[in-house]
Coordinates of C-alpha atoms in Angstrom, one line a residue:
Chain Z
X11 CA -25.3 25.7 -28.3
X12 CA -22.3 26.5 -25.7
X13 CA -20.2 23.9 -24.0
X14 CA -21.1 24.0 -20.8
X15 CA -23.8 25.9 -20.4
X16 CA -25.0 26.6 -15.6
X17 CA -28.8 26.9 -15.6
X18 CA -30.3 28.3 -12.5
X19 CA -28.1 27.1 -9.7
X20 CA -28.4 27.3 -5.8
X21 CA -26.2 26.1 -3.6
X22 CA -26.6 27.2 -0.3
X23 CA -24.7 26.2 3.2
X24 CA -27.0 25.3 6.2
X25 CA -29.3 29.1 6.2
X26 CA -27.0 30.8 3.8
X27 CA -28.0 31.7 0.6
X28 CA -24.3 31.2 -1.3
X29 CA -25.9 31.1 -5.4
X30 CA -29.3 32.1 -6.8
X31 CA -30.5 31.4 -9.8
X32 CA -26.7 31.7 -10.9
X33 CA -26.8 31.4 -15.1
X34 CA -23.7 30.4 -16.8
X35 CA -23.0 29.4 -19.8
X36 CA -19.1 28.9 -21.5
X37 CA -18.8 29.0 -25.4
X38 CA -15.7 26.3 -27.2
X39 CA -12.1 27.5 -27.4
X40 CA -13.6 30.5 -25.9
X41 CA -11.8 32.3 -22.4
X42 CA -14.5 32.7 -20.2
X43 CA -13.7 35.0 -17.1
X44 CA -15.8 34.6 -14.1
X45 CA -14.9 37.9 -12.1
X46 CA -16.0 39.2 -8.3
X47 CA -14.9 40.2 -4.2
X48 CA -14.2 37.6 -2.6
X49 CA -16.6 35.9 -0.8
X50 CA -18.9 36.8 -3.8
X51 CA -19.2 33.3 -3.7
X52 CA -17.0 32.3 -7.9
X53 CA -15.2 29.2 -5.6
X54 CA -18.1 27.5 -4.4
X55 CA -19.4 28.4 -7.8
X56 CA -16.6 26.5 -9.4
X57 CA -17.0 23.4 -6.7
X58 CA -20.8 23.3 -8.0
X59 CA -20.2 23.6 -11.3
X60 CA -16.9 20.4 -11.2
X61 CA -18.8 18.6 -8.8
X62 CA -17.8 19.0 -6.1
X63 CA -20.5 20.1 -4.1
X64 CA -23.6 19.1 -5.4
X65 CA -26.2 21.9 -6.0
X66 CA -30.1 22.1 -4.1
X67 CA -31.7 23.3 -7.7
X68 CA -30.8 24.0 -11.2
X69 CA -28.8 22.0 -14.0
X70 CA -25.4 21.3 -15.1
X71 CA -24.4 20.3 -18.9
X72 CA -21.6 19.6 -20.4
X73 CA -21.3 18.8 -24.5
X74 CA -25.4 18.7 -24.2
X75 CA -25.1 16.2 -21.6
X76 CA -26.7 16.2 -18.1
X77 CA -23.7 15.8 -15.6
X78 CA -24.8 17.1 -12.6
X79 CA -25.2 15.7 -9.0
X80 CA -21.7 13.2 -11.1
X81 CA -18.8 12.7 -8.5
X82 CA -16.3 14.9 -8.8
X83 CA -14.6 11.7 -10.9
X84 CA -16.9 10.8 -13.6
X85 CA -16.7 14.9 -14.5
X86 CA -12.9 14.7 -14.8
X87 CA -13.9 11.4 -17.0
X88 CA -15.4 13.6 -19.9
X89 CA -12.8 15.6 -20.2
X90 CA -13.3 18.5 -18.2
X91 CA -10.8 19.2 -15.5
X92 CA -9.6 22.2 -13.3
X93 CA -6.5 23.6 -10.9
X94 CA -7.2 24.7 -7.4
X95 CA -5.8 29.0 -6.3
X96 CA -5.7 26.2 -2.4
X97 CA -2.6 24.8 -4.2
X98 CA -3.7 21.1 -4.4
X99 CA -1.0 18.8 -6.0
X100 CA 1.1 15.3 -4.6
X101 CA 3.6 16.9 -2.9
X102 CA 5.6 13.1 -2.2
X103 CA 5.9 13.2 -6.3
X104 CA 7.7 14.8 -8.9
X105 CA 6.8 17.4 -10.7
X106 CA 6.9 14.8 -13.6
X107 CA 5.1 12.0 -11.5
X108 CA 2.2 15.0 -10.8
X109 CA 1.5 14.6 -14.7
X110 CA 2.4 11.0 -15.5
X111 CA -0.5 10.5 -12.9
X112 CA -3.1 12.6 -14.4
X113 CA -2.4 11.5 -18.0
X114 CA -6.3 9.7 -19.3
X115 CA -4.5 6.9 -19.8
X116 CA -2.4 6.5 -17.4
X117 CA -5.2 6.7 -15.3
X118 CA -7.6 3.7 -17.9
X119 CA -4.8 2.2 -16.5
X120 CA -5.2 2.5 -13.1
X121 CA -5.5 -0.9 -12.3
X122 CA -3.1 -2.5 -13.8
X123 CA -1.2 -3.8 -11.1
X124 CA 1.5 -5.7 -12.5
X125 CA 3.8 -3.0 -15.2
X126 CA 6.5 -0.8 -13.8
X127 CA 4.5 3.0 -14.4
X128 CA 8.4 4.6 -14.4
X129 CA 9.5 2.5 -16.5
X130 CA 7.0 3.4 -18.8
X131 CA 9.2 5.8 -21.1
X132 CA 5.9 6.9 -23.4
X133 CA 3.8 8.1 -20.6
X134 CA 7.1 9.8 -19.7
X135 CA 8.1 12.3 -21.8
X136 CA 4.8 12.6 -23.0
X137 CA 4.0 14.3 -19.3
X138 CA 7.7 15.8 -19.8
X139 CA 5.3 18.2 -22.8
X140 CA 2.8 19.1 -21.2
X141 CA 6.3 21.0 -18.0
X142 CA 8.2 21.7 -20.6
X143 CA 4.0 23.5 -21.7
X144 CA 3.5 25.1 -18.7
X145 CA 7.7 26.6 -17.9
X146 CA 8.7 23.9 -16.1
X147 CA 11.5 21.6 -18.3
X148 CA 13.8 21.3 -17.0
X149 CA 12.2 20.7 -12.8
X150 CA 11.0 17.6 -14.5
X151 CA 12.8 15.3 -10.6
X152 CA 12.1 18.1 -8.6
X153 CA 10.1 16.9 -5.8
X154 CA 6.7 18.9 -6.2
X155 CA 6.7 19.9 -2.4
X156 CA 9.9 21.3 -3.4
X157 CA 9.3 23.9 -5.7
X158 CA 8.9 27.0 -6.0
X159 CA 5.8 29.4 -5.5
X160 CA 5.2 29.9 -8.4
X161 CA 6.5 26.7 -9.8
X162 CA 4.0 24.7 -7.9
X163 CA 1.1 27.2 -9.6
X164 CA 2.3 26.7 -13.0
X165 CA 2.6 22.7 -11.8
X166 CA -1.4 23.0 -11.1
X167 CA -2.6 24.4 -13.8
X168 CA 0.2 21.2 -16.2
X169 CA -1.9 19.1 -13.3
X170 CA -4.7 20.4 -14.5
X171 CA -4.2 20.7 -19.1
X172 CA -1.9 17.3 -18.5
X173 CA -6.3 15.6 -18.4
X174 CA -6.4 16.8 -21.7
X175 CA -9.6 18.6 -20.5
X176 CA -12.0 19.9 -23.7
X177 CA -12.8 22.8 -20.8
X178 CA -10.3 23.8 -18.3
X179 CA -10.7 25.0 -15.3
X180 CA -8.8 27.3 -13.7
X181 CA -9.1 28.5 -10.0
X182 CA -7.8 32.2 -9.2
X183 CA -4.7 30.6 -11.0
X184 CA -1.4 35.0 -9.6
X185 CA -3.5 34.0 -6.8
X186 CA -0.1 34.6 -4.0
X187 CA 1.9 35.4 -6.8
X188 CA 3.3 38.6 -7.6
X189 CA 3.8 41.1 -10.9
X190 CA 6.2 39.5 -13.0
X191 CA 5.3 36.1 -11.8
X192 CA 2.1 36.7 -13.0
X193 CA 2.7 38.5 -16.3
X194 CA 4.9 35.0 -17.1
X195 CA 1.0 33.4 -16.4
X196 CA -0.9 35.6 -18.5
X197 CA 1.4 34.8 -21.4
X198 CA 0.7 31.2 -20.1
X199 CA -2.8 31.0 -20.0
X200 CA -2.3 33.6 -23.3
X201 CA -1.0 30.8 -25.0
X202 CA -3.4 27.8 -23.5
X203 CA -6.0 29.5 -25.6
X204 CA -4.9 28.7 -28.1
X205 CA -5.9 25.1 -28.6
X206 CA -7.9 25.5 -24.9
X207 CA -11.4 25.7 -24.3
X208 CA -11.5 28.0 -20.5
X209 CA -12.4 29.0 -17.2
X210 CA -11.0 31.7 -15.2
X211 CA -11.9 32.6 -11.8
X212 CA -10.0 35.5 -11.6
X213 CA -10.3 38.8 -8.3
X214 CA -7.2 40.1 -10.9
X215 CA -8.8 42.3 -12.9
X216 CA -6.4 43.2 -15.6
X217 CA -5.5 40.2 -15.9
X218 CA -8.6 38.7 -17.0
X219 CA -9.5 42.1 -18.7
X220 CA -6.4 41.5 -21.1
X221 CA -7.0 37.9 -21.5
X222 CA -11.5 37.0 -21.8
X223 CA -13.5 36.9 -24.9
X224 CA -16.0 37.1 -22.1
X225 CA -16.6 37.6 -18.1
X226 CA -19.4 37.5 -16.0
X227 CA -19.3 39.2 -12.8
X228 CA -20.8 37.8 -9.5
X229 CA -21.1 39.1 -6.8
X230 CA -23.8 38.3 -3.5
X231 CA -24.1 35.0 -5.1
X232 CA -25.9 35.7 -8.3
X233 CA -24.0 37.0 -11.8
X234 CA -24.6 40.8 -10.9
X235 CA -22.9 41.9 -14.9
X236 CA -21.6 40.0 -17.9
X237 CA -20.2 40.3 -21.2
X238 CA -17.2 41.4 -23.5
X239 CA -14.2 43.1 -21.6
X240 CA -15.5 46.2 -24.1
X241 CA -18.4 46.2 -21.7
X242 CA -17.7 46.0 -19.2
X243 CA -16.4 48.6 -19.4
X244 CA -19.2 50.5 -19.9
X245 CA -21.3 49.0 -17.2
X246 CA -22.6 50.6 -14.4
X247 CA -22.5 48.5 -11.5
X248 CA -18.4 47.1 -12.4
X249 CA -18.2 51.2 -12.6
X250 CA -18.9 52.0 -8.9
X251 CA -18.3 48.1 -7.4
X252 CA -14.9 47.7 -5.4
X253 CA -13.0 45.7 -7.8
X254 CA -10.8 48.9 -8.7
X255 CA -11.0 50.7 -11.6
X256 CA -11.0 47.8 -15.2
X257 CA -7.7 48.5 -17.1
Chain Q
X30 CA 10.4 9.1 -12.4
X31 CA 13.1 6.9 -10.9
X32 CA 15.8 6.6 -13.6
X33 CA 15.5 3.4 -16.2
X34 CA 15.4 -0.1 -14.4
X35 CA 17.1 -3.2 -16.1
X36 CA 14.7 -6.1 -16.4
X37 CA 16.2 -8.2 -13.0
X38 CA 15.8 -4.8 -11.2
X39 CA 12.8 -4.9 -11.5
X40 CA 11.2 -7.7 -9.9
X41 CA 14.0 -9.2 -7.5
X42 CA 15.9 -5.4 -7.2
X43 CA 19.5 -6.1 -4.7
X44 CA 16.9 -5.7 -1.2
X45 CA 15.0 -8.4 -2.6
X46 CA 18.0 -10.3 -3.6
X47 CA 19.5 -10.1 0.2
X48 CA 16.6 -10.9 1.5
X49 CA 15.9 -14.2 -0.2
X50 CA 19.3 -15.2 1.3
X51 CA 19.2 -14.8 4.1
X52 CA 16.3 -15.9 4.2
X53 CA 17.3 -18.5 2.0
X54 CA 20.4 -19.5 4.5
X55 CA 18.6 -19.2 7.9
X56 CA 18.1 -22.5 8.5
X57 CA 22.2 -22.7 8.3
X58 CA 22.7 -19.8 11.4
X59 CA 19.8 -19.4 12.8
X60 CA 21.0 -22.0 15.5
X61 CA 25.1 -21.3 16.1
X62 CA 23.2 -17.5 16.6
X63 CA 21.6 -19.2 19.7
X64 CA 18.2 -19.3 17.8
X65 CA 16.1 -21.9 16.4
X66 CA 14.3 -23.2 13.6
X67 CA 10.9 -22.4 14.5
X68 CA 11.5 -18.9 14.4
X69 CA 12.1 -18.3 10.8
X70 CA 8.3 -19.7 10.2
X71 CA 7.8 -17.2 12.7
X72 CA 9.3 -14.8 10.9
X73 CA 8.8 -15.6 7.3
X74 CA 4.5 -15.6 8.3
X75 CA 4.3 -12.1 9.3
X76 CA 7.0 -10.6 6.7
X77 CA 4.2 -11.9 4.0
X78 CA 1.7 -10.3 6.8
X79 CA 3.6 -7.4 7.2
X80 CA 4.0 -6.5 3.3
X81 CA 0.4 -6.6 2.8
X82 CA -0.6 -5.1 6.0
X83 CA 1.8 -2.0 4.4
X84 CA 0.0 -1.7 1.6
X85 CA -2.6 -0.4 3.2
X86 CA -0.1 1.9 5.8
X87 CA 2.5 2.5 4.0
X88 CA 1.7 2.5 0.3
X89 CA -2.2 4.6 0.8
X90 CA -2.6 6.2 4.0
X91 CA -4.8 3.8 6.0
X92 CA -4.1 3.1 9.1
X93 CA -6.0 -1.2 10.2
X94 CA -6.3 -0.9 13.5
X95 CA -8.6 -4.6 13.2
X96 CA -6.3 -5.9 10.3
X97 CA -6.0 -9.5 12.5
X98 CA -9.4 -10.4 11.8
X99 CA -8.1 -11.2 8.4
X100 CA -5.7 -13.0 9.8
X101 CA -7.6 -15.4 12.1
X102 CA -10.1 -15.7 9.3
X103 CA -7.9 -17.7 7.4
X104 CA -6.3 -19.2 8.7
X105 CA -10.1 -20.5 10.4
X106 CA -11.1 -21.4 7.5
X107 CA -7.6 -22.8 6.5
X108 CA -8.1 -25.1 9.3
X109 CA -12.2 -25.3 8.8
X110 CA -11.4 -26.9 5.4
X111 CA -9.0 -29.4 6.0
X112 CA -11.3 -30.6 9.1
X113 CA -14.4 -31.0 7.2
X114 CA -13.7 -31.2 3.7
X115 CA -10.9 -32.3 3.0
X116 CA -6.9 -32.0 3.4
X117 CA -5.9 -30.0 1.1
X118 CA -2.1 -27.8 0.8
X119 CA -3.8 -25.4 -2.2
X120 CA -7.3 -26.0 -1.6
X121 CA -7.4 -25.2 2.3
X122 CA -5.1 -21.7 0.8
X123 CA -7.5 -21.0 -1.4
X124 CA -10.5 -21.3 0.4
X125 CA -8.4 -19.4 3.4
X126 CA -7.2 -16.2 1.2
X127 CA -10.7 -15.9 -0.3
X128 CA -12.3 -16.1 2.7
X129 CA -9.9 -13.1 3.4
X130 CA -10.9 -11.1 1.2
X131 CA -14.6 -11.9 0.9
X132 CA -14.4 -10.4 4.5
X133 CA -12.6 -7.7 3.7
X134 CA -14.0 -6.3 0.6
X135 CA -17.5 -7.0 2.6
X136 CA -16.3 -4.7 5.6
X137 CA -13.9 -2.4 2.1
X138 CA -17.2 -0.9 1.8
X139 CA -17.7 0.2 5.2
X140 CA -14.7 1.9 5.3
X141 CA -14.1 3.3 1.8
X142 CA -14.9 7.2 2.2
X143 CA -13.4 7.5 5.8
X144 CA -10.3 8.0 5.9
X145 CA -7.7 9.0 8.6
X146 CA -9.1 8.9 12.6
X147 CA -12.4 7.2 11.6
X148 CA -11.4 4.8 9.1
X149 CA -9.3 3.6 12.3
X150 CA -11.4 3.6 14.6
X151 CA -14.5 1.6 12.0
X152 CA -11.5 -0.9 11.4
X153 CA -11.0 -1.3 15.4
X154 CA -15.0 -2.1 15.5
X155 CA -15.1 -4.8 12.7
X156 CA -11.7 -6.5 14.1
X157 CA -13.5 -6.9 16.9
X158 CA -17.0 -7.8 16.0
X159 CA -15.0 -11.0 14.0
X160 CA -12.4 -11.3 17.1
X161 CA -15.6 -11.9 19.2
X162 CA -17.6 -13.9 17.0
X163 CA -14.7 -16.3 16.2
X164 CA -14.6 -16.7 20.3
X165 CA -18.3 -17.3 20.8
X166 CA -19.8 -19.6 18.0
X167 CA -18.5 -22.7 19.4
X168 CA -19.6 -24.5 16.2
X169 CA -17.8 -23.5 14.1
X170 CA -14.4 -22.4 15.9
X171 CA -15.1 -24.3 18.9
X172 CA -14.1 -20.8 21.3
X173 CA -12.0 -20.0 23.0
X174 CA -9.9 -23.1 23.0
X175 CA -9.9 -22.8 18.5
X176 CA -9.2 -25.7 16.3
X177 CA -7.0 -28.4 17.0
X178 CA -5.2 -31.0 15.5
X179 CA -5.3 -29.0 12.3
X180 CA -3.2 -31.2 10.1
X181 CA 0.3 -30.4 8.3
X182 CA -0.9 -31.2 4.4
X183 CA 2.1 -32.8 2.0
X184 CA 2.5 -30.5 -0.3
X185 CA 0.5 -31.2 -3.6
X186 CA 2.7 -31.2 -6.7
X187 CA 0.8 -33.7 -9.3
X188 CA 3.6 -35.8 -9.2
X189 CA 5.4 -36.0 -6.0
X190 CA 3.6 -34.7 -2.7
X191 CA 6.3 -35.0 -0.4
X192 CA 5.6 -34.3 3.2
X193 CA 6.8 -31.0 4.8
X194 CA 5.6 -32.2 8.3
X195 CA 8.6 -31.3 9.5
X196 CA 9.6 -27.3 10.6
X197 CA 13.2 -27.8 8.3
X198 CA 10.8 -28.9 5.4
X199 CA 8.1 -26.4 6.3
X200 CA 10.4 -23.8 6.2
X201 CA 11.0 -23.0 2.4
X202 CA 7.1 -23.5 1.3
X203 CA 7.1 -20.7 3.7
X204 CA 10.1 -19.2 2.4
X205 CA 8.6 -19.9 -0.9
X206 CA 4.9 -17.9 -0.3
X207 CA 7.1 -14.8 0.7
X208 CA 8.9 -14.9 -2.4
X209 CA 5.6 -14.7 -4.5
X210 CA 3.7 -12.2 -2.6
X211 CA 7.3 -10.1 -2.2
X212 CA 7.9 -10.1 -6.3
X213 CA 4.2 -9.1 -7.2
X214 CA 4.2 -7.5 -4.5
X215 CA 7.2 -4.8 -5.6
X216 CA 5.5 -4.8 -8.6
X217 CA 1.9 -3.4 -7.2
X218 CA 3.8 -0.8 -5.9
X219 CA 5.4 0.1 -8.6
X220 CA 2.4 -0.2 -10.7
X221 CA -0.3 2.3 -11.8
X222 CA -2.4 0.8 -9.3
X223 CA 0.3 1.5 -6.5
X224 CA 1.9 4.8 -8.3
X225 CA -2.8 6.0 -7.1
X226 CA -2.9 4.8 -4.4
X227 CA 0.5 7.2 -3.3
X228 CA -0.9 9.8 -4.8
X229 CA -4.6 9.6 -3.3
X230 CA -2.4 9.0 0.3
X231 CA -0.7 13.0 -0.8
X232 CA -3.5 14.1 -1.6
X233 CA -7.0 11.8 -2.0
X234 CA -8.6 15.6 -3.7
X235 CA -6.5 15.7 -6.4
X236 CA -6.5 13.0 -7.6
X237 CA -10.5 12.5 -7.7
X238 CA -9.9 15.3 -9.6
X239 CA -7.8 14.1 -11.8
X240 CA -10.7 11.3 -12.4
X241 CA -9.7 8.6 -9.6
X242 CA -12.1 6.5 -8.7
X243 CA -10.9 6.9 -4.9
X244 CA -13.5 5.1 -3.1
X245 CA -12.5 2.1 -5.5
X246 CA -9.4 2.4 -4.9
X247 CA -9.7 2.2 -1.7
X248 CA -11.6 -0.5 -1.5
X249 CA -9.4 -3.2 -3.3
X250 CA -6.7 -1.8 -2.0
X251 CA -8.5 -2.3 1.5
X252 CA -9.7 -6.3 0.3
X253 CA -6.1 -6.7 -1.1
X254 CA -4.4 -6.8 1.9
X255 CA -6.9 -8.1 3.8
X256 CA -6.6 -11.0 0.9
X257 CA -2.6 -11.6 2.3
X258 CA -4.1 -11.3 5.6
X259 CA -5.4 -14.6 5.0
X260 CA -2.9 -16.1 2.8
X261 CA -0.5 -15.3 5.8
X262 CA -3.4 -17.1 8.1
X263 CA -3.7 -19.9 6.5
X264 CA 0.2 -20.2 7.5
X265 CA 0.0 -19.9 10.1
X266 CA -2.3 -22.8 10.9
X267 CA -0.4 -24.8 9.4
X268 CA 2.9 -23.5 11.7
X269 CA 1.2 -23.8 15.0
X270 CA -1.4 -27.0 14.1
X271 CA -4.5 -24.5 14.8
X272 CA -6.4 -21.7 14.8
X273 CA -7.7 -19.5 18.2
X274 CA -9.2 -16.2 18.5
X275 CA -5.6 -14.2 20.4
X276 CA -4.6 -13.3 16.9
X277 CA -8.2 -11.9 15.8
X278 CA -7.8 -9.6 19.2
X279 CA -7.6 -5.9 19.2
X280 CA -3.8 -6.4 20.8
X281 CA -2.5 -8.9 18.0
X282 CA -3.6 -6.2 15.3
X283 CA -1.9 -3.5 17.6
X284 CA 1.3 -5.3 17.1
X285 CA 1.1 -6.4 13.3
X286 CA 1.2 -2.1 13.4
X287 CA 3.9 -2.0 15.9
X288 CA 6.5 -3.9 13.8
X289 CA 5.0 -2.4 9.9
X290 CA 6.2 1.9 11.8
X291 CA 9.3 0.3 14.3
X292 CA 10.4 -0.9 11.1
X293 CA 9.7 2.2 8.7
X294 CA 7.1 1.2 6.6
X295 CA 6.1 4.4 5.2
X296 CA 9.6 5.5 4.3
X297 CA 10.7 1.5 2.3
X298 CA 8.5 -0.5 1.1
X299 CA 11.3 -2.8 3.3
X300 CA 10.1 -1.6 6.6
X301 CA 7.5 -3.7 7.6
X302 CA 10.0 -6.5 6.8
X303 CA 12.4 -4.8 9.1
X304 CA 9.9 -4.6 11.7
X305 CA 9.3 -8.0 11.7
X306 CA 12.7 -9.6 12.2
X307 CA 13.2 -7.1 15.1
X308 CA 9.7 -8.0 17.1
X309 CA 10.7 -11.6 17.5
X310 CA 14.5 -11.6 17.3
X311 CA 13.2 -8.8 20.2
X312 CA 11.1 -11.8 21.7
X313 CA 13.1 -13.9 22.1
X314 CA 16.2 -12.7 23.2
X315 CA 14.9 -9.7 25.6
X316 CA 12.5 -12.5 26.4
X317 CA 15.2 -14.4 28.1
X318 CA 15.6 -11.6 30.1
X319 CA 12.4 -10.9 31.0
X320 CA 8.9 -11.6 31.2
X321 CA 8.4 -7.7 30.8
X322 CA 10.2 -7.6 27.7
X323 CA 7.4 -7.0 25.5
X324 CA 6.4 -3.1 28.2
X325 CA 10.3 -2.4 27.0
X326 CA 9.6 -3.0 23.1
X327 CA 6.6 -0.7 24.0
X328 CA 8.1 1.7 25.5
X329 CA 10.6 1.6 22.4
X330 CA 7.6 1.7 20.2
X331 CA 6.6 5.3 22.1
X332 CA 10.2 6.4 21.5
X333 CA 10.7 5.8 17.7
X334 CA 6.7 6.7 17.5
X335 CA 7.8 10.4 18.6
X336 CA 11.5 10.8 16.9
X337 CA 11.5 8.7 15.0
X338 CA 8.8 8.0 13.0
X339 CA 10.8 7.0 9.9
X340 CA 11.3 3.5 11.6
X341 CA 14.6 1.8 10.9
X342 CA 14.3 2.3 7.7
X343 CA 14.2 5.7 7.9
X344 CA 17.4 5.6 10.0
X345 CA 19.4 4.1 7.5
X346 CA 18.3 6.1 4.7
X347 CA 19.4 8.8 6.9
X348 CA 23.1 6.9 7.5
X349 CA 23.3 5.8 4.3
X350 CA 22.2 10.3 3.3
X351 CA 19.6 8.2 0.2
X352 CA 16.9 10.9 -0.1
X353 CA 13.9 9.3 1.7
X354 CA 10.5 10.2 2.6
X355 CA 10.8 11.8 5.7
X356 CA 8.8 15.2 6.1
X357 CA 5.7 12.3 4.4
X358 CA 6.2 10.0 7.3
X359 CA 6.6 13.0 9.2
X360 CA 2.9 14.4 8.7
X361 CA 1.9 10.7 7.8
X362 CA 2.0 9.8 11.4
X363 CA 0.3 13.2 12.1
X364 CA -2.5 12.7 10.6
X365 CA -2.9 9.2 11.4
X366 CA -3.5 11.1 15.1
X367 CA -5.5 14.3 13.3
X368 CA -6.9 13.1 9.8
X369 CA -10.5 14.3 11.0
X370 CA -9.7 17.2 7.6
X371 CA -13.0 16.7 6.2

């Protein structure tokens, strides 16, 4: 059975239907892609899957457990972490503190009111390792708000990664990045793929076709095509779409 | 993370040692500089109140404009315990803290899913309710006169029970409570709990997606802050030997906000401590010059908010070149006003 499944998801805002009968399933150990043009409902879909919005209808199942309608924090504690398209960091904290606060065992003692967190060298070491993995070694003590744009993107992924997620959602991780930085991020995601189950939203086709094992195409709030990158290259809809020719 | 600190540094850093020394020697120098002993008691009590208040405002980014309610509840609870139950210092204080915490916990249930201006407006509304009750519920609170002749119980230490009847003795008791509260709050703001509160202030949404139950953290911070206000209130009713509605008014609640901001609560743990001292000294020094001293103090406050929201602590950090959280103070200030964001 798939690690994560969404069945028949409906979501509307007022009278506008944003998602209609979305079925998605993500396998463990795979990198699954979601693509589609701007405004297709990709991010809304992510927001429903990670708990920011409750679906009007449909079910979300993670590892056999129904997590529909749970709060974002409850879903996060189940082992689902996400990054944000519009960067969402703790800007006044250093890069290291951003990671430390997201570590599961720090979260577990969130109500500890007496022990100094900055004196916890074990947590700091683990956080430093996460930073190194996303290519931010040497930036530990820089404030997140003072990091360069590309570094902030990497930290976005790092904060999600810090939670040791069983499933990692990345919302347009290359958003706003130049060619070179995008290539570096692709290398990072390729590396993370070795030991993580990942779901990526992208509209950069090249990025996604190079990395994903399977891709679902969302348009007008519906899944219009799904399959391996190779299968999608043959797909009439994808060929005709305004997304540009697949690489 | 900050560089590793020594054990002593983690419990009593230099600034805290300085505060303790200044306060402990206060009876020696306060007379010669032209002020008086009782002022030291007031300052110490409001420092406790301010430090607890800044846990909400500065650390959690939650603007409470009705915090006087919890200070007042502490004062009334202490007074009622002495007058209606029996005379006991410790039990009276416990009663005050518990009463304020329970009231705070109740109010926090209605506040914790809010932030910014909506949070602020609700705190004002609740504050007004408590203030109104204190005026109208004559049978319990004594109405507008309040509770009078509240005894100041002796300090029960098991074998000995020294009296606290003189202001000099009572000052050292208040100072002891201030020291305990300061050390514990210092630990708290550097603990995982304190760090999570600061994370929530910076980015509530991300904190939620990292897995923190944001509602519960805000609720706990509010309840704790109310409990500390209640503790300060119990000392206040001992100092004044009375409890009255005035400390619960919107005006009184505004003063603790003003003290915390002028001192620099957004950028420093010590902001409220500085702000309280400056306020009381200004009251007494300016107060001898003009009856309208609060007008001038208010003007300074307005100018501070416009030009220097980092407060005195921020100006000091700038002067000494220490890296502070100045951008944060500006954003936090803007946030207090405009935070309708979602």
